[in-house]
Tab-separated table of C-alpha atoms and ligand atoms in Angstrom:
chain	number	residue	atom	x	y	z
A	39	MET	CA	8.611	-38.236	14.451
A	40	LYS	CA	11.638	-36.450	15.912
A	41	LEU	CA	11.989	-32.784	14.998
A	42	ASP	CA	15.290	-31.408	13.773
A	43	ASP	CA	15.993	-27.745	14.610
A	44	ILE	CA	18.220	-27.280	11.579
A	45	THR	CA	15.535	-28.543	9.209
A	46	ILE	CA	13.156	-25.943	10.647
A	47	SER	CA	15.701	-23.176	10.003
A	48	LYS	CA	16.468	-24.471	6.509
A	49	ALA	CA	12.773	-24.609	5.604
A	50	ILE	CA	12.288	-20.971	6.574
A	51	ILE	CA	15.431	-19.622	4.948
A	52	GLU	CA	14.999	-21.525	1.673
A	53	SER	CA	11.330	-20.735	1.307
A	54	TRP	CA	11.658	-17.013	2.155
A	55	SER	CA	14.680	-16.588	-0.096
A	56	LYS	CA	12.798	-18.208	-2.973
A	57	ASP	CA	9.909	-15.779	-2.461
A	58	LEU	CA	12.294	-12.821	-2.666
A	59	VAL	CA	14.223	-14.156	-5.664
A	60	ASP	CA	10.892	-14.784	-7.435
A	61	SER	CA	9.944	-11.162	-6.687
A	62	LEU	CA	13.090	-9.515	-8.043
A	63	GLU	CA	11.218	-8.711	-11.278
A	64	VAL	CA	7.505	-8.110	-10.873
A	65	ASP	CA	4.667	-6.434	-12.723
A	66	VAL	CA	3.838	-4.209	-9.761
A	67	ALA	CA	5.761	-3.349	-6.588
A	68	ILE	CA	3.835	-1.712	-3.769
A	69	ALA	CA	5.368	0.357	-0.982
A	70	GLY	CA	3.176	0.172	2.117
A	71	GLY	CA	0.743	-2.421	3.427
A	72	GLY	CA	-2.089	-0.264	4.738
A	73	PRO	CA	-5.672	-0.601	3.481
A	74	ALA	CA	-4.957	1.095	0.125
A	75	GLY	CA	-1.843	-0.964	-0.641
A	76	LEU	CA	-3.491	-4.247	0.357
A	77	THR	CA	-6.632	-3.571	-1.680
A	78	ALA	CA	-4.648	-2.577	-4.773
A	79	ALA	CA	-2.441	-5.654	-4.321
A	80	TYR	CA	-5.445	-7.977	-4.086
A	81	TYR	CA	-7.201	-6.676	-7.209
A	82	LEU	CA	-3.957	-6.604	-9.216
A	83	ALA	CA	-3.198	-10.217	-8.293
A	84	GLN	CA	-6.771	-11.159	-9.201
A	85	GLN	CA	-6.048	-9.712	-12.643
A	86	GLY	CA	-3.167	-12.151	-12.958
A	87	MET	CA	-0.350	-9.719	-12.237
A	88	GLN	CA	2.734	-10.584	-10.250
A	89	VAL	CA	2.679	-8.309	-7.214
A	90	ALA	CA	5.153	-7.767	-4.387
A	91	LEU	CA	4.276	-5.593	-1.414
A	92	PHE	CA	6.874	-4.205	0.998
A	93	GLU	CA	5.858	-3.102	4.479
A	94	ARG	CA	8.206	-1.351	6.867
A	95	LYS	CA	6.592	-2.611	10.054
A	96	LEU	CA	6.196	-6.045	11.578
A	97	SER	CA	2.450	-5.838	11.078
A	98	ILE	CA	0.508	-5.180	7.905
A	99	GLY	CA	-2.545	-2.906	8.091
A	100	GLY	CA	-1.084	0.571	8.579
A	101	GLY	CA	-3.439	2.947	10.347
A	102	MET	CA	-6.397	0.594	10.385
A	103	TRP	CA	-5.870	-1.458	13.513
A	104	GLY	CA	-6.646	1.386	15.869
A	105	GLY	CA	-9.879	2.513	14.173
A	106	GLY	CA	-10.497	6.021	15.502
A	107	MET	CA	-8.391	7.047	18.496
A	108	MET	CA	-7.877	3.396	19.458
A	109	TYR	CA	-11.599	2.551	19.382
A	110	ASN	CA	-11.125	-0.427	17.085
A	111	LYS	CA	-14.022	0.209	14.712
A	112	CYS	CA	-13.864	1.502	11.159
A	113	VAL	CA	-16.571	3.514	9.410
A	114	PHE	CA	-17.383	2.916	5.749
A	115	GLN	CA	-19.733	4.646	3.367
A	116	GLU	CA	-22.270	3.017	1.029
A	117	GLU	CA	-19.955	3.113	-2.016
A	118	SER	CA	-17.449	0.761	-0.419
A	119	LEU	CA	-19.885	-1.997	0.592
A	120	LYS	CA	-19.248	-4.117	-2.521
A	121	ILE	CA	-15.525	-4.204	-1.804
A	122	LEU	CA	-16.130	-5.178	1.827
A	123	GLU	CA	-18.328	-8.012	0.572
A	124	GLU	CA	-15.565	-9.143	-1.791
A	125	PHE	CA	-13.217	-9.411	1.207
A	126	LYS	CA	-15.910	-11.089	3.335
A	127	ILE	CA	-15.693	-8.301	5.911
A	128	ARG	CA	-18.894	-8.116	7.957
A	129	THR	CA	-20.620	-4.766	8.380
A	130	THR	CA	-23.310	-3.403	10.639
A	131	LYS	CA	-25.421	-0.471	9.601
A	132	TYR	CA	-25.117	2.454	11.993
A	133	GLN	CA	-27.500	4.726	10.139
A	134	GLU	CA	-28.319	5.524	6.511
A	135	GLY	CA	-24.998	5.817	4.630
A	136	TYR	CA	-22.761	4.822	7.579
A	137	TYR	CA	-21.507	1.281	8.157
A	138	LEU	CA	-19.205	-0.130	10.811
A	139	THR	CA	-16.653	-2.920	10.740
A	140	ASP	CA	-14.391	-4.428	13.352
A	141	SER	CA	-10.993	-2.968	12.479
A	142	LEU	CA	-9.163	-6.183	13.385
A	143	GLU	CA	-11.386	-8.305	11.145
A	144	THR	CA	-10.982	-5.724	8.394
A	145	VAL	CA	-7.177	-5.814	8.424
A	146	CYS	CA	-7.008	-9.604	8.744
A	147	ASN	CA	-9.375	-10.209	5.840
A	148	LEU	CA	-7.670	-7.664	3.561
A	149	CYS	CA	-4.315	-9.241	4.314
A	150	SER	CA	-5.317	-12.880	3.996
A	151	SER	CA	-7.283	-12.231	0.780
A	152	ALA	CA	-4.294	-10.470	-0.790
A	153	ILE	CA	-1.909	-13.276	0.115
A	154	GLN	CA	-4.330	-15.962	-1.033
A	155	ALA	CA	-4.773	-14.111	-4.340
A	156	GLY	CA	-1.020	-14.527	-4.874
A	157	VAL	CA	0.501	-11.296	-3.548
A	158	LYS	CA	3.946	-11.738	-2.001
A	159	VAL	CA	4.030	-9.666	1.162
A	160	PHE	CA	7.400	-8.790	2.668
A	161	ASN	CA	7.126	-7.199	6.077
A	162	LEU	CA	9.997	-5.619	8.019
A	163	ILE	CA	11.409	-4.241	4.759
A	164	SER	CA	11.534	-0.526	3.946
A	165	VAL	CA	11.604	1.161	0.585
A	166	GLU	CA	14.543	3.524	0.896
A	167	ASP	CA	15.075	4.619	-2.698
A	168	VAL	CA	13.904	4.178	-6.288
A	169	MET	CA	15.635	3.030	-9.452
A	170	ILE	CA	15.265	5.521	-12.326
A	171	ARG	CA	16.165	4.849	-15.963
A	172	ARG	CA	15.550	7.450	-18.687
A	173	GLU	CA	13.195	9.502	-16.499
A	174	GLN	CA	11.075	6.499	-15.566
A	175	VAL	CA	10.962	4.707	-12.238
A	176	THR	CA	11.807	1.089	-12.947
A	177	GLY	CA	12.107	-0.384	-9.478
A	178	LEU	CA	12.539	-0.055	-5.745
A	179	VAL	CA	15.559	-0.059	-3.499
A	180	LEU	CA	14.988	-2.061	-0.327
A	181	ASN	CA	16.571	-2.565	3.027
A	182	TRP	CA	15.677	-4.191	6.317
A	183	SER	CA	13.745	-1.727	8.457
A	184	ALA	CA	16.022	-2.804	11.322
A	185	VAL	CA	19.042	-1.492	9.421
A	186	GLY	CA	17.544	1.986	9.352
A	187	LEU	CA	16.358	1.805	12.950
A	188	ALA	CA	19.813	0.802	14.172
A	189	ASN	CA	21.408	3.427	11.923
A	190	LEU	CA	23.670	0.792	10.404
A	191	HIS	CA	25.611	1.412	7.222
A	192	VAL	CA	24.454	-1.523	5.095
A	193	ASP	CA	23.831	-1.292	1.367
A	194	PRO	CA	20.370	-2.156	0.068
A	195	LEU	CA	19.101	-4.565	-2.604
A	196	THR	CA	17.007	-3.713	-5.656
A	197	ILE	CA	13.954	-5.085	-7.411
A	198	ARG	CA	12.622	-4.235	-10.869
A	199	ALA	CA	8.921	-3.451	-11.440
A	200	GLY	CA	6.748	-2.515	-14.406
A	201	ALA	CA	4.919	-0.092	-12.103
A	202	VAL	CA	5.427	1.150	-8.563
A	203	ILE	CA	2.617	2.133	-6.209
A	204	ASP	CA	3.273	4.583	-3.404
A	205	ALA	CA	0.808	3.465	-0.714
A	206	THR	CA	2.887	4.723	2.203
A	207	GLY	CA	0.066	6.816	3.711
A	208	HIS	CA	0.494	10.338	5.070
A	209	ALA	CA	4.260	10.256	4.500
A	210	ALA	CA	4.055	9.605	0.717
A	211	GLU	CA	7.591	8.323	0.963
A	212	VAL	CA	8.195	7.249	-2.633
A	213	ALA	CA	7.014	10.593	-4.009
A	214	LYS	CA	9.232	12.349	-1.461
A	215	ILE	CA	12.250	10.292	-2.522
A	216	ILE	CA	11.672	11.270	-6.168
A	217	VAL	CA	11.588	14.988	-5.313
A	218	ARG	CA	14.672	14.641	-3.127
A	219	LYS	CA	16.617	12.783	-5.778
A	220	ILE	CA	15.633	14.503	-9.016
A	221	GLY	CA	13.807	17.690	-8.048
A	222	ARG	CA	10.255	18.965	-8.422
A	223	LYS	CA	9.128	16.823	-11.304
A	224	LEU	CA	5.909	15.290	-9.960
A	225	TYR	CA	2.650	15.673	-11.912
A	226	THR	CA	1.337	18.191	-9.379
A	227	ASP	CA	0.773	21.938	-9.756
A	228	THR	CA	4.104	22.692	-8.097
A	229	GLY	CA	6.043	19.597	-9.129
A	230	ASP	CA	6.516	19.043	-5.401
A	231	LEU	CA	4.267	17.335	-2.842
A	232	VAL	CA	1.393	19.743	-2.292
A	233	GLY	CA	0.767	18.370	1.228
A	234	GLU	CA	-2.381	17.065	2.868
A	235	GLN	CA	-5.120	19.501	3.870
A	236	PRO	CA	-6.942	19.650	7.248
A	237	MET	CA	-9.514	17.021	8.209
A	238	TRP	CA	-12.686	16.982	6.086
A	239	ALA	CA	-14.090	13.465	5.706
A	240	ASP	CA	-16.587	14.196	2.949
A	241	LEU	CA	-14.205	16.083	0.664
A	242	GLY	CA	-11.204	13.916	1.525
A	243	GLU	CA	-12.972	10.681	0.635
A	244	TYR	CA	-13.919	11.916	-2.822
A	245	ALA	CA	-10.624	13.706	-3.477
A	246	ILE	CA	-8.712	10.535	-2.805
A	247	ILE	CA	-10.350	8.748	-5.722
A	248	GLU	CA	-9.566	11.645	-8.062
A	249	ASN	CA	-5.988	11.810	-6.756
A	250	THR	CA	-5.328	8.093	-7.260
A	251	LYS	CA	-3.188	8.338	-10.383
A	252	GLU	CA	0.276	8.481	-11.869
A	253	VAL	CA	2.535	10.972	-10.134
A	254	TYR	CA	5.767	10.413	-12.067
A	255	PRO	CA	6.487	8.052	-14.980
A	256	GLY	CA	6.118	4.551	-13.554
A	257	VAL	CA	4.884	5.672	-10.120
A	258	TYR	CA	1.286	5.772	-8.954
A	259	VAL	CA	-0.112	7.036	-5.656
A	260	ALA	CA	-2.946	5.362	-3.762
A	261	GLY	CA	-4.645	5.928	-0.411
A	262	MET	CA	-3.671	8.761	1.892
A	263	ALA	CA	-0.444	9.261	-0.077
A	264	ALA	CA	-2.572	10.406	-3.027
A	265	ASN	CA	-4.086	13.253	-0.995
A	266	ALA	CA	-0.722	14.102	0.541
A	267	VAL	CA	0.846	14.395	-2.897
A	268	PHE	CA	-1.952	16.201	-4.727
A	269	GLY	CA	-3.218	18.254	-1.772
A	270	GLY	CA	-6.504	16.682	-0.603
A	271	PRO	CA	-7.864	16.765	2.949
A	272	ARG	CA	-7.266	14.010	5.486
A	273	MET	CA	-10.384	12.122	6.499
A	274	GLY	CA	-9.753	10.312	9.762
A	275	PRO	CA	-11.287	6.943	10.596
A	276	ILE	CA	-13.552	6.514	7.578
A	277	PHE	CA	-11.841	3.999	5.340
A	278	GLY	CA	-13.987	3.485	2.230
A	279	GLY	CA	-11.828	5.864	0.227
A	280	MET	CA	-8.755	3.736	0.927
A	281	LEU	CA	-10.396	0.611	-0.486
A	282	LEU	CA	-11.909	2.469	-3.449
A	283	SER	CA	-8.528	4.046	-4.148
A	284	GLY	CA	-6.866	0.608	-4.133
A	285	GLN	CA	-9.516	-0.745	-6.466
A	286	LYS	CA	-9.160	2.222	-8.835
A	287	MET	CA	-5.398	1.738	-8.881
A	288	ALA	CA	-5.808	-1.846	-10.069
A	289	GLU	CA	-8.169	-0.680	-12.831
A	290	LEU	CA	-5.715	2.021	-13.928
A	291	LEU	CA	-2.850	-0.423	-14.224
A	292	LYS	CA	-5.044	-2.906	-16.052
A	293	LYS	CA	-5.896	-0.214	-18.622
A	294	ARG	CA	-2.231	0.699	-18.878
A	295	GLY	CA	-1.630	-2.964	-19.703
A	296	GLN	CA	0.749	-3.369	-16.831
B	456	48F	O1	-0.870	4.727	6.725
B	456	48F	P1	-1.522	3.616	5.999
B	456	48F	O2	-2.631	2.908	6.660
B	456	48F	O3	-1.916	4.210	4.553
B	456	48F	P2	-3.247	4.052	3.659
B	456	48F	O4	-3.363	2.670	3.140
B	456	48F	O5	-4.431	4.287	4.691
B	456	48F	C1	-4.533	5.455	5.443
B	456	48F	C2	-5.356	5.174	6.677
B	456	48F	O6	-4.814	4.145	7.443
B	456	48F	C3	-5.501	6.384	7.580
B	456	48F	C4	-6.359	7.392	6.991
B	456	48F	C5	-7.771	6.998	6.719
B	456	48F	O7	-8.543	8.028	6.983
B	456	48F	O8	-5.947	8.482	6.732
B	456	48F	O9	-4.227	6.907	7.895
B	456	48F	O10	-3.189	5.164	2.705
B	456	48F	O11	-0.427	2.526	5.608
B	456	48F	C6	0.796	2.900	5.041
B	456	48F	C7	1.796	1.801	5.333
B	456	48F	O12	2.994	2.086	4.647
B	456	48F	C8	4.090	1.716	5.467
B	456	48F	C9	3.640	2.072	6.877
B	456	48F	O13	4.361	1.348	7.851
B	456	48F	C10	2.158	1.702	6.825
B	456	48F	O14	1.917	0.393	7.262
B	456	48F	N1	5.266	2.460	4.995
B	456	48F	C11	5.487	3.791	5.117
B	456	48F	N2	6.641	4.112	4.541
B	456	48F	C12	7.187	2.956	4.058
B	456	48F	C13	6.292	1.910	4.358
B	456	48F	C14	8.377	2.635	3.366
B	456	48F	N3	9.271	3.563	3.032
B	456	48F	N4	8.615	1.349	3.024
B	456	48F	C15	7.709	0.383	3.365
B	456	48F	N5	6.560	0.635	4.015
């Protein structure tokens, strides 16, 4: 059969546009496609929720690809083994309590499981603002990452969401936008971002679970963003906390009836 170039273009444009139109009103919108965002997205979709995830970069996976200092291995603790099994990510035991995965396999499996569970992933799109109605975040304001990179003056588009998850990692970008736009009103001691603490894997990994919670009406923080907002330590290339944080987020939103 002869191939028609225009049909190829039409197929892509129509199908992608439909995905975005279908995602203009979702149960949960996630900013950031690192390990925490992908894990939350997967479990939320498994619960039957409509989930859209927006990732600034071309590639999904955030800080996982490079393992530790570009050695592409990730370390996981015992508590995260069940989640790794769920994603069919293979582990090898290094010693009691320490497990290794191939970082590339880890990202690929998290991503493909999320998409196959029904998550709509939009890469190359940045969250640049939030929509607030009556002191509640009700959606995200989006633009092409390329627009920001090229410093172009192009207005964004908006989507509505029952809940927003800030899974933007160290930068905690959604929480930062809220403080910038409406002042120090976060559910932290100062109302502002407390800021992440120096590296301490043991404390950081446990703090991140505790810090995975609502940070402003309608906005929840997961992954490294949770420690950046509430003031927990960073933890480097151990990643169990990110997956456990994503899983906890899905449980929280289920309880909230989102
Ligand atoms: O940084 P990232 O991997 O966050 P995470 O899921 O995991 C943290 C670990 O990778 C590591 C660590 C473990 O010890 O500390 O850093 O919490 O993924 C965050 C993703 O969010 C994207 C960013 O490109 C990255 O892929 N992102 C950041 N800001 C925006 C964004 C934004 N405004 N809009 C869309 N995506």
